[in-house]
XYZ file of N, CA and C in Angstrom:
648
model
N 44.020 102.728 168.261
C 43.457 101.827 167.243
C 43.186 102.572 165.949
N 42.623 103.746 166.126
C 42.314 104.564 164.950
C 43.590 104.998 164.258
N 44.614 105.335 165.075
C 45.888 105.766 164.477
C 46.549 104.625 163.706
N 46.472 103.388 164.258
C 47.052 102.229 163.559
C 46.336 101.975 162.238
N 44.998 102.087 162.243
C 44.244 101.903 160.998
C 44.612 102.975 159.973
N 44.845 104.191 160.451
C 45.235 105.272 159.531
C 46.593 105.024 158.906
N 47.560 104.547 159.716
C 48.891 104.253 159.174
C 48.843 103.111 158.160
N 48.018 102.075 158.459
C 47.887 100.939 157.531
C 47.283 101.381 156.210
N 46.262 102.221 156.280
C 45.623 102.715 155.056
C 46.600 103.548 154.237
N 47.432 104.354 154.939
C 48.411 105.183 154.232
C 49.463 104.320 153.540
N 49.936 103.246 154.207
C 50.909 102.342 153.596
C 50.311 101.632 152.385
N 49.022 101.228 152.502
C 48.367 100.566 151.371
C 48.267 101.498 150.170
N 47.973 102.774 150.430
C 47.863 103.731 149.316
C 49.219 103.966 148.656
N 50.300 103.946 149.445
C 51.634 104.098 148.861
C 52.023 102.873 148.048
N 51.598 101.692 148.500
C 51.927 100.459 147.775
C 51.177 100.347 146.457
N 50.095 101.073 146.299
C 49.334 100.992 145.043
C 50.139 101.492 143.853
N 51.075 102.416 144.084
C 51.876 102.970 142.981
C 53.003 102.045 142.557
N 53.335 101.036 143.299
C 54.445 100.134 142.998
C 53.985 99.022 142.063
N 54.810 98.699 141.071
C 54.504 97.655 140.092
C 55.640 96.650 140.117
N 55.328 95.361 140.075
C 56.354 94.343 140.039
C 56.740 93.864 141.414
N 57.739 92.969 141.466
C 58.142 92.407 142.767
C 58.770 93.460 143.661
N 58.621 93.251 144.919
C 59.136 94.200 145.896
C 60.635 93.999 146.100
N 61.362 95.084 146.262
C 62.808 95.023 146.474
C 63.093 94.355 147.810
N 64.104 93.430 147.787
C 64.398 92.681 149.014
C 64.936 93.599 150.104
N 65.884 94.404 149.746
C 66.457 95.289 150.763
C 67.425 96.252 150.120
N 67.535 97.434 150.644
C 68.426 98.424 150.075
C 69.860 98.135 150.496
N 70.794 98.259 149.486
C 72.215 98.032 149.756
C 72.887 99.390 149.966
N 73.690 99.457 150.985
C 74.398 100.703 151.251
C 75.566 100.867 150.281
N 76.081 102.068 150.185
C 77.190 102.360 149.284
C 78.439 101.583 149.681
N 78.657 101.438 150.974
C 79.833 100.695 151.451
C 79.751 99.227 151.048
N 78.550 98.629 151.197
C 78.380 97.231 150.790
C 78.601 97.062 149.282
N 78.109 98.010 148.502
C 78.277 97.939 147.038
C 79.754 98.007 146.655
N 80.501 98.909 147.277
C 81.924 99.028 146.977
C 82.689 97.780 147.395
N 82.319 97.193 148.537
C 82.976 95.957 148.976
C 82.717 94.814 148.002
N 81.466 94.685 147.535
C 81.138 93.620 146.575
C 81.901 93.801 145.263
N 81.983 95.027 144.763
C 82.699 95.285 143.514
C 84.190 95.012 143.669
N 84.751 95.355 144.821
C 86.162 95.096 145.062
C 86.440 93.602 145.136
N 85.560 92.863 145.807
C 85.732 91.409 145.903
C 85.630 90.760 144.524
N 84.691 91.234 143.702
C 84.544 90.686 142.354
C 85.776 90.980 141.509
N 86.337 92.170 141.630
C 87.536 92.546 140.880
C 88.728 91.677 141.289
N 88.885 91.459 142.603
C 89.997 90.621 143.090
C 89.840 89.184 142.610
N 88.608 88.692 142.598
C 88.366 87.318 142.151
C 88.716 87.147 140.679
N 88.313 88.110 139.855
C 88.623 88.027 138.423
C 90.128 88.106 138.184
N 90.800 88.957 138.937
C 92.243 89.084 138.774
C 92.958 87.787 139.138
N 92.525 87.138 140.211
C 93.128 85.862 140.613
C 92.868 84.781 139.572
N 91.651 84.765 139.019
C 91.327 83.768 137.988
C 92.177 83.964 136.740
N 92.425 85.219 136.359
C 93.252 85.486 135.183
C 94.693 85.058 135.419
N 95.206 85.285 136.624
C 96.579 84.874 136.934
C 96.724 83.361 136.927
N 95.700 82.677 137.382
C 95.736 81.207 137.387
C 95.511 80.630 135.995
N 95.004 81.434 135.077
C 94.722 80.932 133.731
C 93.358 80.329 133.599
N 92.539 80.548 134.568
C 91.194 79.980 134.503
C 90.311 80.690 133.500
N 90.479 82.008 133.416
C 89.677 82.801 132.489
C 90.626 83.541 131.561
N 90.477 83.344 130.279
C 91.308 84.040 129.302
C 90.772 85.446 129.098
N 91.700 86.374 129.096
C 91.289 87.768 128.931
C 90.906 88.010 127.473
N 89.636 88.207 127.207
C 89.148 88.401 125.845
C 89.155 89.889 125.501
N 89.766 90.199 124.381
C 89.793 91.578 123.893
C 88.763 91.702 122.780
N 87.831 92.597 122.976
C 86.782 92.771 121.975
C 87.342 93.507 120.760
N 87.124 92.925 119.601
C 87.590 93.523 118.351
C 86.441 93.563 117.355
N 86.474 94.592 116.516
C 85.475 94.689 115.452
C 85.856 93.754 114.310
N 84.843 93.314 113.573
C 85.107 92.444 112.437
C 85.779 93.232 111.315
N 86.421 92.495 110.413
C 87.222 93.137 109.368
C 86.366 93.997 108.440
N 85.157 93.547 108.115
C 84.313 94.300 107.178
C 83.849 95.622 107.781
N 83.940 95.742 109.106
C 83.552 96.991 109.757
C 84.695 98.004 109.767
N 85.921 97.542 109.553
C 87.094 98.406 109.615
C 87.623 98.793 108.248
N 87.224 98.073 107.188
C 87.747 98.337 105.852
C 86.635 98.837 104.941
N 87.035 99.627 103.947
C 86.078 100.130 102.967
C 85.754 99.039 101.959
N 84.569 99.065 101.369
C 84.243 98.075 100.339
C 85.084 98.304 99.096
N 85.179 97.316 98.206
C 85.953 97.504 96.973
C 85.423 98.674 96.161
N 86.316 99.253 95.352
C 85.926 100.435 94.574
C 84.822 100.112 93.580
N 84.862 98.921 92.988
C 83.844 98.555 91.999
C 82.475 98.385 92.636
N 82.445 98.017 93.908
C 81.154 97.790 94.566
C 80.374 99.075 94.758
N 81.053 100.237 94.720
C 80.346 101.504 94.915
C 79.578 101.934 93.680
N 79.899 101.349 92.524
C 79.204 101.746 91.294
C 77.857 101.055 91.174
N 77.876 99.724 91.031
C 76.660 98.916 90.962
C 75.700 99.394 89.874
N 76.236 100.013 88.822
C 75.390 100.462 87.721
C 74.515 101.647 88.041
N 74.798 102.352 89.132
C 73.963 103.485 89.531
C 74.635 104.820 89.255
N 75.770 104.817 88.587
C 76.483 106.056 88.313
C 75.855 106.835 87.173
N 76.427 107.997 86.844
C 75.875 108.814 85.748
C 76.034 108.117 84.410
N 75.091 108.362 83.518
C 75.095 107.732 82.200
C 75.749 108.608 81.142
N 76.394 109.670 81.518
C 77.035 110.573 80.573
C 78.526 110.641 80.866
N 79.285 111.298 79.980
C 80.719 111.440 80.168
C 80.997 112.413 81.307
N 82.114 112.209 81.967
C 82.505 113.110 83.049
C 82.971 114.446 82.470
N 82.544 115.533 83.087
C 83.012 116.855 82.682
C 84.395 117.148 83.262
N 84.726 116.498 84.378
C 86.020 116.676 85.010
C 86.672 115.313 85.207
N 87.937 115.344 85.550
C 88.670 114.096 85.775
C 88.134 113.389 87.016
N 88.080 112.075 86.935
C 87.557 111.287 88.053
C 88.479 111.415 89.263
N 87.919 111.346 90.474
C 88.772 111.462 91.666
C 89.714 110.276 91.794
N 90.864 110.536 92.395
C 91.872 109.490 92.593
C 91.438 108.588 93.747
N 91.156 107.318 93.412
C 90.705 106.358 94.418
C 91.777 105.326 94.742
N 93.028 105.633 94.386
C 94.090 104.654 94.623
C 94.404 104.496 96.111
N 94.271 105.574 96.876
C 94.576 105.514 98.309
C 93.388 106.073 99.085
N 92.636 105.180 99.733
C 91.466 105.598 100.504
C 91.661 105.324 101.997
N 92.916 105.222 102.407
C 93.191 104.867 103.801
C 92.805 105.973 104.776
N 92.642 107.205 104.280
C 92.299 108.307 105.184
C 90.935 108.107 105.837
N 90.084 107.278 105.206
C 88.753 107.029 105.771
C 88.812 106.076 106.962
N 89.815 105.223 107.000
C 89.873 104.180 108.027
C 91.070 104.326 108.958
N 91.868 105.359 108.778
C 93.052 105.538 109.626
C 92.644 105.863 111.062
N 93.318 105.219 111.992
C 93.135 105.540 113.408
C 94.023 106.740 113.759
N 93.809 107.365 114.916
C 94.705 108.466 115.310
C 96.177 108.070 115.326
N 96.466 106.820 115.704
C 97.864 106.363 115.702
C 98.415 106.288 114.276
N 97.583 105.804 113.333
C 98.017 105.740 111.932
C 98.274 107.135 111.368
N 97.383 108.081 111.686
C 97.569 109.451 111.193
C 98.849 110.069 111.742
N 99.131 109.821 113.028
C 100.357 110.348 113.631
C 101.593 109.739 112.984
N 101.536 108.431 112.723
C 102.679 107.758 112.086
C 102.927 108.310 110.686
N 101.850 108.548 109.930
C 102.016 109.079 108.574
C 102.551 110.507 108.590
N 102.107 111.303 109.559
C 102.627 112.667 109.669
C 104.120 112.659 109.976
N 104.543 111.748 110.855
C 105.969 111.645 111.182
C 106.777 111.182 109.974
N 106.220 110.244 109.196
C 106.909 109.795 107.989
C 107.021 110.917 106.965
N 105.956 111.740 106.856
C 105.995 112.856 105.909
C 107.040 113.894 106.312
N 107.176 114.136 107.625
C 108.184 115.087 108.096
C 109.599 114.573 107.839
N 109.780 113.258 107.981
C 111.101 112.662 107.745
C 111.384 112.451 106.261
N 110.359 112.587 105.431
C 110.541 112.378 103.997
C 110.472 110.935 103.586
N 109.888 110.108 104.412
C 109.764 108.688 104.087
C 108.469 108.452 103.324
N 108.535 107.620 102.297
C 107.356 107.307 101.493
C 106.572 106.178 102.131
N 105.292 106.141 101.825
C 104.430 105.075 102.345
C 104.803 103.755 101.680
N 105.017 102.697 102.434
C 105.417 101.430 101.816
C 104.329 100.876 100.907
N 104.764 100.357 99.763
C 103.842 99.777 98.781
C 103.988 98.268 98.833
N 102.890 97.570 98.828
C 102.932 96.115 98.909
C 103.519 95.537 97.629
N 104.157 94.380 97.758
C 104.770 93.729 96.596
C 103.722 93.306 95.578
N 102.530 92.975 96.054
C 101.458 92.570 95.137
C 101.058 93.726 94.224
N 100.920 94.936 94.784
C 100.570 96.100 93.968
C 101.679 96.433 92.986
N 102.923 96.324 93.426
C 104.050 96.622 92.540
C 104.084 95.661 91.363
N 103.885 94.379 91.623
C 103.883 93.380 90.552
C 102.737 93.614 89.584
N 101.567 93.942 90.116
C 100.397 94.162 89.255
C 100.588 95.382 88.354
N 101.110 96.470 88.908
C 101.323 97.672 88.106
C 102.391 97.450 87.041
N 103.440 96.687 87.377
C 104.481 96.387 86.388
C 103.922 95.544 85.249
N 103.058 94.578 85.585
C 102.443 93.740 84.554
C 101.540 94.569 83.640
N 100.753 95.475 84.231
C 99.850 96.315 83.434
C 100.639 97.227 82.499
N 101.732 97.805 83.004
C 102.543 98.700 82.182
C 103.178 97.953 81.016
N 103.698 96.758 81.280
C 104.317 95.963 80.214
C 103.284 95.558 79.164
N 102.092 95.164 79.609
C 101.047 94.778 78.659
C 100.602 95.966 77.805
N 100.493 97.154 78.403
C 100.112 98.345 77.637
C 101.152 98.685 76.581
N 102.433 98.521 76.913
C 103.489 98.791 75.932
C 103.407 97.827 74.757
N 103.149 96.552 75.042
C 103.023 95.559 73.965
C 101.827 95.877 73.078
N 100.705 96.246 73.690
C 99.509 96.579 72.913
C 99.718 97.832 72.069
N 100.460 98.809 72.592
C 100.757 100.024 71.819
C 101.581 99.696 70.577
N 102.585 98.835 70.737
C 103.416 98.447 69.590
C 102.593 97.712 68.539
N 101.744 96.784 68.979
C 100.912 96.039 68.033
C 99.951 96.974 67.297
N 99.373 97.926 68.018
C 98.446 98.867 67.396
C 99.151 99.763 66.388
N 100.369 100.203 66.721
C 101.126 101.053 65.806
C 101.500 100.289 64.539
N 101.906 99.026 64.681
C 102.243 98.215 63.511
C 101.027 97.990 62.621
N 99.877 97.758 63.237
C 98.659 97.555 62.455
C 98.276 98.819 61.692
N 98.432 99.981 62.323
C 98.100 101.239 61.645
C 99.031 101.505 60.475
N 100.319 101.165 60.656
C 101.276 101.392 59.573
C 101.008 100.471 58.387
N 100.600 99.241 58.642
C 100.333 98.296 57.550
C 99.026 98.626 56.839
N 97.975 98.775 57.586
C 96.647 99.002 57.010
C 96.036 100.248 57.658
N 96.344 101.394 57.089
C 95.789 102.630 57.624
C 94.531 102.991 56.838
N 93.365 102.805 57.401
C 92.134 103.109 56.658
C 91.911 104.616 56.560
N 91.385 105.027 55.429
C 91.072 106.441 55.228
C 89.699 106.756 55.811
N 89.601 107.919 56.414
C 88.318 108.330 56.978
C 87.368 108.774 55.873
N 86.088 108.880 56.211
C 85.088 109.329 55.238
C 85.374 110.754 54.772
N 85.895 111.579 55.651
C 86.226 112.950 55.270
C 87.340 112.970 54.236
N 88.376 112.151 54.451
C 89.474 112.093 53.480
C 89.000 111.564 52.135
N 88.151 110.550 52.145
C 87.602 110.034 50.887
C 86.778 111.095 50.166
N 85.991 111.849 50.912
C 85.159 112.892 50.311
C 86.022 114.013 49.723
N 87.096 114.388 50.422
C 87.980 115.428 49.904
C 88.684 114.975 48.626
N 89.112 113.714 48.597
C 89.738 113.193 47.379
C 88.763 113.198 46.209
N 87.532 112.828 46.486
C 86.507 112.804 45.441
C 86.266 114.206 44.876
N 86.233 115.205 45.734
C 86.029 116.585 45.283
C 87.215 117.078 44.450
N 88.441 116.710 44.872
C 89.622 117.118 44.106
C 89.618 116.510 42.704
N 89.273 115.222 42.615
C 89.212 114.563 41.306
C 88.155 115.212 40.414
N 87.015 115.525 41.012
C 85.934 116.143 40.250
C 86.345 117.527 39.750
N 87.061 118.279 40.595
C 87.496 119.617 40.211
C 88.524 119.558 39.080
N 89.488 118.605 39.187
C 90.491 118.452 38.128
C 89.852 118.033 36.811
N 88.863 117.159 36.900
C 88.182 116.690 35.699
C 87.449 117.836 35.012
N 86.805 118.689 35.799
C 86.092 119.833 35.224
C 87.058 120.833 34.602
N 88.234 121.012 35.231
C 89.220 121.932 34.667
C 89.775 121.409 33.343
N 89.990 120.080 33.257
C 90.495 119.502 32.008
C 89.462 119.601 30.889
N 88.221 119.356 31.214
C 87.167 119.408 30.201
C 86.817 120.845 29.825
N 87.253 121.801 30.612
C 87.013 123.206 30.303
C 85.568 123.614 30.455
N 84.904 123.054 31.408
C 83.504 123.412 31.636
C 83.421 124.802 32.255
N 82.455 125.576 31.784
C 82.228 126.900 32.340
C 81.354 126.792 33.588
N 81.643 127.669 34.497
C 80.851 127.673 35.724
C 79.469 128.245 35.453
N 78.491 127.520 35.860
C 77.119 127.983 35.679
C 76.779 129.028 36.731
N 75.806 129.842 36.372
C 75.345 130.844 37.329
C 74.678 130.142 38.515
N 74.999 130.598 39.646
C 74.454 129.995 40.863
C 73.578 131.008 41.580
N 72.673 130.527 42.407
C 71.825 131.454 43.171
C 72.636 132.149 44.268
N 72.045 133.187 44.819
C 72.711 133.964 45.873
C 72.927 133.094 47.110
N 74.153 133.114 47.602
C 74.524 132.376 48.815
C 75.087 133.379 49.817
N 74.439 133.487 50.952
C 74.830 134.493 51.948
C 76.229 134.228 52.492
N 76.549 132.957 52.757
C 77.858 132.624 53.333
C 79.000 132.932 52.371
N 78.755 132.711 51.074
C 79.827 132.933 50.095
C 79.901 134.400 49.686
N 78.760 134.968 49.363
C 78.755 136.337 48.837
C 79.066 137.379 49.906
N 78.563 137.201 51.100
C 78.802 138.176 52.171
C 79.974 137.790 53.066
N 80.539 136.604 52.841
C 81.691 136.123 53.614
C 81.421 136.155 55.119
N 80.254 135.603 55.492
C 79.934 135.518 56.913
C 80.844 134.504 57.599
N 81.031 133.373 56.952
C 81.920 132.346 57.489
C 83.333 132.608 56.976
N 84.201 133.116 57.829
C 85.532 133.540 57.411
C 86.602 132.474 57.684
N 86.216 131.215 57.767
C 87.195 130.144 57.954
C 87.937 129.911 56.642
N 89.251 130.005 56.692
C 90.030 129.681 55.504
C 90.397 128.197 55.519
N 91.108 127.760 54.498
C 91.449 126.334 54.380
C 92.356 125.869 55.520
N 93.257 126.728 55.953
C 94.176 126.343 57.034
C 93.420 126.110 58.342
N 92.460 126.982 58.629
C 91.673 126.815 59.852
C 90.809 125.564 59.785
N 90.245 125.292 58.630
C 89.423 124.086 58.482
C 90.256 122.828 58.699
N 91.449 122.804 58.103
C 92.312 121.632 58.269
C 92.715 121.448 59.734
N 92.980 122.563 60.419
C 93.358 122.472 61.835
C 92.212 121.915 62.671
N 90.982 122.329 62.366
C 89.812 121.829 63.103
C 89.609 120.342 62.839
N 89.786 119.933 61.574
C 89.610 118.515 61.233
C 90.657 117.646 61.935
N 91.898 118.118 61.978
C 92.950 117.354 62.656
C 92.683 117.262 64.157
N 92.180 118.344 64.714
C 91.868 118.344 66.142
C 90.742 117.374 66.460
N 89.770 117.278 65.552
C 88.653 116.356 65.765
C 89.092 114.902 65.657
N 90.149 114.643 64.884
C 90.631 113.265 64.739
C 91.332 112.759 65.995
N 91.694 113.653 66.902
C 92.423 113.275 68.122
C 91.528 113.253 69.347
N 90.240 113.026 69.146
C 89.319 112.995 70.288
C 89.589 111.818 71.213
N 90.159 110.744 70.670
C 90.397 109.569 71.508
C 91.469 109.823 72.563
N 92.271 110.871 72.395
C 93.296 111.183 73.386
C 92.786 112.100 74.484
N 91.545 112.533 74.396
C 91.010 113.491 75.366
C 90.338 112.810 76.545
N 90.209 111.512 76.501
C 89.560 110.790 77.588
C 90.634 110.088 78.403
N 90.690 110.379 79.690
C 91.707 109.787 80.551
C 91.381 108.324 80.817
N 92.403 107.497 80.784
C 92.226 106.068 81.047
C 92.510 105.777 82.507
N 92.098 104.599 82.957
C 92.341 104.202 84.336
C 93.752 103.680 84.500
N 93.937 102.782 85.460
C 95.277 102.243 85.685
C 95.703 101.340 84.536
N 94.718 100.765 83.816
C 95.015 99.926 82.666
C 94.460 100.593 81.413
N 95.298 100.764 80.393
C 94.874 101.448 79.174
C 93.999 100.567 78.308
N 94.253 99.252 78.336
C 93.496 98.293 77.536
C 92.774 97.312 78.453
N 91.693 96.748 77.944
C 90.922 95.778 78.731
C 91.648 94.443 78.821
């Protein structure tokens, strides 16, 4: 009697650590394998009969493709000019290529085959090139008809006229105060160097690389 009470008390103490419903019964490994095999056979028979369509899980398109190039800016880029040329963003497929795509491209590169270009991209680039050529011709014609003089050119003409006028009137040069740049010749730029610098400054618009379209 005492031994039975001791066993009951021991079982009660072990049950105190258990939380939730009690397990109905332990399944052996053989029973588990038989159940899994029966379930597999049942699914296979259902698929053959057409009762259950085999669904292939696929990721959505937005998860497989990169966002548009313009969406990456969102007005958060640098507010100054680039010190270097912008990276080429025309082909960003390396970010989304699968191992099969990479293997196919490597084989094409070994064979010397170029990556196929879509007809839409070809048409768009041809249209942009034709429009840029038309705009270049119009701009050149406008410059030839009405070429405005820069402020520097106007100032140089004014100085030349003033100098010629003084030479004709025979005015004597007045004494001037000491000038370090003139008297000591610290600045050794001659007229040829100055003209070269001015011409170089006039071509600043050619130093900025344009995108795929030269004009808006």
